[in-house]
Each structure stands twice: as structure tokens, then as C-alpha cells.
PDB file of C-alpha atoms in Angstrom:
ATOM      1  CA  MET Z  11      12.786  34.750 -16.576  1.00 84.00           C
ATOM      2  CA  THR Z  12      11.533  31.225 -15.829  1.00 87.00           C
ATOM      3  CA  SER Z  13       8.349  31.620 -17.847  1.00 89.00           C
ATOM      4  CA  THR Z  14      10.344  32.863 -20.836  1.00 93.00           C
ATOM      5  CA  ILE Z  15      12.718  29.884 -20.660  1.00 93.00           C
ATOM      6  CA  MET Z  16       9.808  27.450 -20.325  1.00 94.00           C
ATOM      7  CA  ALA Z  17       7.806  28.984 -23.171  1.00 94.00           C
ATOM      8  CA  ALA Z  18      10.786  29.211 -25.519  1.00 95.00           C
ATOM      9  CA  GLY Z  19      11.981  25.687 -24.755  1.00 95.00           C
ATOM     10  CA  THR Z  20       8.538  24.136 -25.152  1.00 95.00           C
ATOM     11  CA  ALA Z  21       7.913  26.030 -28.401  1.00 94.00           C
ATOM     12  CA  ALA Z  22      11.331  24.985 -29.724  1.00 95.00           C
ATOM     13  CA  VAL Z  23      10.637  21.314 -29.007  1.00 95.00           C
ATOM     14  CA  LEU Z  24       7.207  21.626 -30.615  1.00 91.00           C
ATOM     15  CA  ALA Z  25       8.753  23.194 -33.726  1.00 91.00           C
ATOM     16  CA  TRP Z  26      11.769  20.871 -34.023  1.00 92.00           C
ATOM     17  CA  ALA Z  27      10.212  17.515 -33.110  1.00 92.00           C
ATOM     18  CA  PRO Z  28      10.012  14.960 -35.914  1.00 87.00           C
ATOM     19  CA  GLY Z  29       6.792  14.026 -37.664  1.00 86.00           C
ATOM     20  CA  PRO Z  30       3.724  15.980 -38.691  1.00 80.00           C
ATOM     21  CA  ALA Z  31       2.880  19.246 -36.978  1.00 73.00           C
ATOM     22  CA  ALA Z  32       0.880  19.025 -33.787  1.00 68.00           C
ATOM     23  CA  ALA Z  33      -2.857  19.334 -34.321  1.00 70.00           C
ATOM     24  CA  VAL Z  34      -5.692  19.684 -31.816  1.00 77.00           C
ATOM     25  CA  GLY Z  35      -7.023  16.280 -30.800  1.00 81.00           C
ATOM     26  CA  GLN Z  36      -4.377  14.358 -32.757  1.00 87.00           C
ATOM     27  CA  ALA Z  37      -1.527  12.602 -30.968  1.00 91.00           C
ATOM     28  CA  THR Z  38       1.839  13.480 -32.486  1.00 93.00           C
ATOM     29  CA  VAL Z  39       5.449  13.119 -31.477  1.00 94.00           C
ATOM     30  CA  ALA Z  40       5.769  16.923 -31.436  1.00 92.00           C
ATOM     31  CA  GLY Z  41       2.756  17.412 -29.176  1.00 91.00           C
ATOM     32  CA  THR Z  42       3.836  14.653 -26.818  1.00 94.00           C
ATOM     33  CA  MET Z  43       7.397  15.968 -26.664  1.00 95.00           C
ATOM     34  CA  ALA Z  44       6.102  19.475 -25.926  1.00 94.00           C
ATOM     35  CA  LEU Z  45       3.985  18.120 -23.060  1.00 95.00           C
ATOM     36  CA  VAL Z  46       6.873  16.070 -21.678  1.00 97.00           C
ATOM     37  CA  THR Z  47       9.279  19.001 -21.947  1.00 97.00           C
ATOM     38  CA  PHE Z  48       6.873  21.324 -20.154  1.00 96.00           C
ATOM     39  CA  VAL Z  49       6.361  18.820 -17.331  1.00 97.00           C
ATOM     40  CA  PHE Z  50      10.135  18.471 -16.971  1.00 97.00           C
ATOM     41  CA  PHE Z  51      10.420  22.264 -16.836  1.00 96.00           C
ATOM     42  CA  GLN Z  52       7.915  22.257 -13.969  1.00 94.00           C
ATOM     43  CA  ALA Z  53       9.619  19.366 -12.167  1.00 93.00           C
ATOM     44  CA  PHE Z  54      13.067  20.949 -12.382  1.00 91.00           C
ATOM     45  CA  ASN Z  55      11.614  24.303 -11.348  1.00 90.00           C
ATOM     46  CA  LEU Z  56      10.110  22.710  -8.227  1.00 87.00           C
ATOM     47  CA  LEU Z  57      13.572  21.532  -7.251  1.00 83.00           C
ATOM     48  CA  THR Z  58      15.205  24.859  -8.082  1.00 83.00           C
ATOM     49  CA  VAL Z  59      12.914  27.103  -6.031  1.00 76.00           C
ATOM     50  CA  ARG Z  60      13.317  25.194  -2.772  1.00 74.00           C
ATOM     51  CA  HIS Z  61      15.756  27.809  -1.441  1.00 71.00           C
ATOM     52  CA  PRO Z  62      16.556  31.294  -2.740  1.00 70.00           C
ATOM     53  CA  THR Z  63      20.355  30.833  -2.738  1.00 71.00           C
ATOM     54  CA  ARG Z  64      21.185  27.211  -1.876  1.00 73.00           C
ATOM     55  CA  SER Z  65      22.003  24.894  -4.748  1.00 74.00           C
ATOM     56  CA  LEU Z  66      19.925  21.782  -5.322  1.00 71.00           C
ATOM     57  CA  PHE Z  67      23.253  19.946  -5.200  1.00 71.00           C
ATOM     58  CA  HIS Z  68      23.955  21.078  -1.624  1.00 70.00           C
ATOM     59  CA  ARG Z  69      23.907  18.209   0.890  1.00 69.00           C
ATOM     60  CA  GLU Z  70      21.126  19.892   2.879  1.00 72.00           C
ATOM     61  CA  SER Z  71      18.749  19.231  -0.013  1.00 64.00           C
ATOM     62  CA  LEU Z  72      18.602  15.621   1.166  1.00 67.00           C
ATOM     63  CA  HIS Z  73      17.402  16.654   4.653  1.00 74.00           C
ATOM     64  CA  HIS Z  74      13.945  17.396   3.251  1.00 75.00           C
ATOM     65  CA  PRO Z  75      13.273  14.687   0.652  1.00 82.00           C
ATOM     66  CA  ASN Z  76       9.557  15.401   0.088  1.00 84.00           C
ATOM     67  CA  PRO Z  77      10.078  17.654  -2.964  1.00 81.00           C
ATOM     68  CA  LEU Z  78      12.450  15.061  -4.439  1.00 84.00           C
ATOM     69  CA  VAL Z  79       9.899  12.288  -3.878  1.00 89.00           C
ATOM     70  CA  ALA Z  80       7.081  14.436  -5.318  1.00 89.00           C
ATOM     71  CA  THR Z  81       9.168  15.229  -8.390  1.00 90.00           C
ATOM     72  CA  LEU Z  82       9.994  11.559  -8.889  1.00 93.00           C
ATOM     73  CA  ALA Z  83       6.281  10.709  -8.612  1.00 95.00           C
ATOM     74  CA  VAL Z  84       5.445  13.311 -11.281  1.00 95.00           C
ATOM     75  CA  VAL Z  85       8.067  11.869 -13.627  1.00 95.00           C
ATOM     76  CA  VAL Z  86       6.810   8.307 -13.076  1.00 97.00           C
ATOM     77  CA  LEU Z  87       3.214   9.368 -13.745  1.00 97.00           C
ATOM     78  CA  LEU Z  88       4.361  11.234 -16.856  1.00 97.00           C
ATOM     79  CA  GLY Z  89       6.062   8.066 -18.073  1.00 97.00           C
ATOM     80  CA  ILE Z  90       2.840   6.125 -17.545  1.00 97.00           C
ATOM     81  CA  ILE Z  91       0.773   8.735 -19.389  1.00 96.00           C
ATOM     82  CA  VAL Z  92       3.123   8.699 -22.364  1.00 97.00           C
ATOM     83  CA  GLU Z  93       4.106   5.043 -22.565  1.00 96.00           C
ATOM     84  CA  VAL Z  94       0.922   3.123 -21.617  1.00 97.00           C
ATOM     85  CA  ASP Z  95      -0.990   2.579 -24.858  1.00 95.00           C
ATOM     86  CA  ALA Z  96      -4.361   2.408 -23.079  1.00 96.00           C
ATOM     87  CA  LEU Z  97      -3.927   6.036 -21.936  1.00 96.00           C
ATOM     88  CA  HIS Z  98      -2.895   7.503 -25.297  1.00 94.00           C
ATOM     89  CA  GLY Z  99      -6.417   8.363 -26.408  1.00 91.00           C
ATOM     90  CA  PHE Z 100      -7.348  10.034 -23.128  1.00 93.00           C
ATOM     91  CA  PHE Z 101      -4.182  12.141 -22.879  1.00 94.00           C
ATOM     92  CA  THR Z 102      -3.597  12.520 -26.653  1.00 93.00           C
ATOM     93  CA  THR Z 103      -0.055  11.208 -26.384  1.00 94.00           C
ATOM     94  CA  ILE Z 104       2.117   8.842 -28.369  1.00 94.00           C
ATOM     95  CA  ASP Z 105       5.099   6.668 -27.398  1.00 96.00           C
ATOM     96  CA  LEU Z 106       8.468   8.415 -27.424  1.00 97.00           C
ATOM     97  CA  SER Z 107      11.855   6.902 -28.145  1.00 96.00           C
ATOM     98  CA  LEU Z 108      14.636   7.039 -25.558  1.00 97.00           C
ATOM     99  CA  GLY Z 109      16.340   9.763 -27.588  1.00 96.00           C
ATOM    100  CA  GLN Z 110      13.166  11.839 -27.609  1.00 97.00           C
ATOM    101  CA  TRP Z 111      12.795  11.437 -23.834  1.00 98.00           C
ATOM    102  CA  LEU Z 112      16.416  12.501 -23.352  1.00 97.00           C
ATOM    103  CA  ALA Z 113      15.883  15.555 -25.579  1.00 97.00           C
ATOM    104  CA  CYS Z 114      12.888  16.566 -23.443  1.00 97.00           C
ATOM    105  CA  VAL Z 115      14.888  16.122 -20.227  1.00 97.00           C
ATOM    106  CA  ALA Z 116      17.789  18.127 -21.641  1.00 97.00           C
ATOM    107  CA  VAL Z 117      15.594  21.037 -22.712  1.00 97.00           C
ATOM    108  CA  GLY Z 118      13.511  20.900 -19.523  1.00 96.00           C
ATOM    109  CA  SER Z 119      16.635  20.946 -17.370  1.00 95.00           C
ATOM    110  CA  ALA Z 120      17.522  24.399 -18.742  1.00 95.00           C
ATOM    111  CA  ILE Z 121      15.403  25.856 -15.943  1.00 93.00           C
ATOM    112  CA  LEU Z 122      17.529  24.026 -13.370  1.00 91.00           C
ATOM    113  CA  TRP Z 123      20.785  25.308 -14.828  1.00 92.00           C
ATOM    114  CA  ALA Z 124      19.449  28.866 -15.113  1.00 90.00           C
ATOM    115  CA  GLY Z 125      18.280  28.676 -11.494  1.00 87.00           C
ATOM    116  CA  GLU Z 126      21.645  27.319 -10.355  1.00 86.00           C
ATOM    117  CA  LEU Z 127      23.387  30.199 -12.132  1.00 89.00           C
ATOM    118  CA  VAL Z 128      21.129  32.800 -10.503  1.00 85.00           C
ATOM    119  CA  GLN Z 129      21.608  31.191  -7.086  1.00 85.00           C
ATOM    120  CA  ALA Z 130      25.395  31.156  -7.541  1.00 83.00           C
ATOM    121  CA  LEU Z 131      25.329  34.842  -8.446  1.00 85.00           C
ATOM    122  CA  LEU Z 132      23.204  35.603  -5.369  1.00 83.00           C
ATOM    123  CA  ARG Z 133      25.594  33.632  -3.128  1.00 81.00           C
ATOM    124  CA  ALA Z 134      28.550  35.557  -4.569  1.00 85.00           C
ATOM    125  CA  ARG Z 135      26.736  38.847  -3.981  1.00 86.00           C
ATOM    126  CA  ASP Z 136      25.972  37.845  -0.382  1.00 79.00           C
ATOM    127  CA  ARG Z 137      29.626  36.922   0.222  1.00 81.00           C
ATOM    128  CA  ARG Z 138      30.765  40.281  -1.117  1.00 84.00           C
ATOM    129  CA  ARG Z 139      28.321  41.996   1.249  1.00 84.00           C
ATOM    130  CA  GLY Z 140      29.516  39.895   4.170  1.00 79.00           C
ATOM    131  CA  GLY Z 141      26.373  37.746   4.314  1.00 62.00           C
ATOM    132  CA  HIS Z 142      26.067  34.027   4.757  1.00 59.00           C
ATOM    133  CA  GLY Z 143      24.831  32.762   1.380  1.00 50.00           C
ATOM    134  CA  ALA Z 144      24.233  29.046   1.806  1.00 52.00           C
TER     135      ALA Z 144
END
């Protein structure tokens, strides 16, 4: 399920992004937005898979901050890769506007919301069975 969401979301951003179509070796808004969206998918997925049934928004998520810190580091590095002009040629990226960044975050967060839904369904199933879904 997660790979389908990630592939569909990344392809949608690539298709709907403004500007010329992405081309190999040429920095475009579409190509950069696809990269950013895919990295956000991965970052949100890292946070989602920390526990099979416990929500990311559960207070116990703060007891083990390493995944949160690692995810923040990935996002900061992504920002550097995309926004530092000196790195554009090496990573074949181009500056994005705030709206484009927010679109990438919104699409990439779909994996988080899908994971939260699955975890909620698993917790409900465990409660019906008399388990202790966290």
C-alpha cells in the first residue's frame, strides 16, 4: 500500500508541477518537486512505522526522539539541496516557492495519514478482541 501511495503521489506531482516537463540532466520545477515529495514520503513513513498500532501523535512518541531528530535532519538537508544555488548543478534541482514546498509536504504527508488510519483500524480491532492496542 505504501509504495503505491508514494509512486502515485510522486507521479502526480511530476505531472502537475508547473513549467516544462522534467528531462534527464535538466533541473526543472517538476523534477525538483517530485524529488522533494518523494523525500517527504520517506520522512513521514519513517515516523509512521515506529510502532505497528500506536499513533505518531501519542505522547510516548516523544520518549524516543531519535527518529524525530533524524527526520528533521533529512528535511533540513533537503532544504539545503534544493535552496542553495551552489548545489543545484550537482543535485539537478531548482529553487521552489513556498507554495511548491507546501504542496510537496501535503502530498508527502498522505503516507502519514494513511498509516494513521491503518493504525486506528488495528487499534479498534485489538479492542474488539480484548487486546491492548496502544
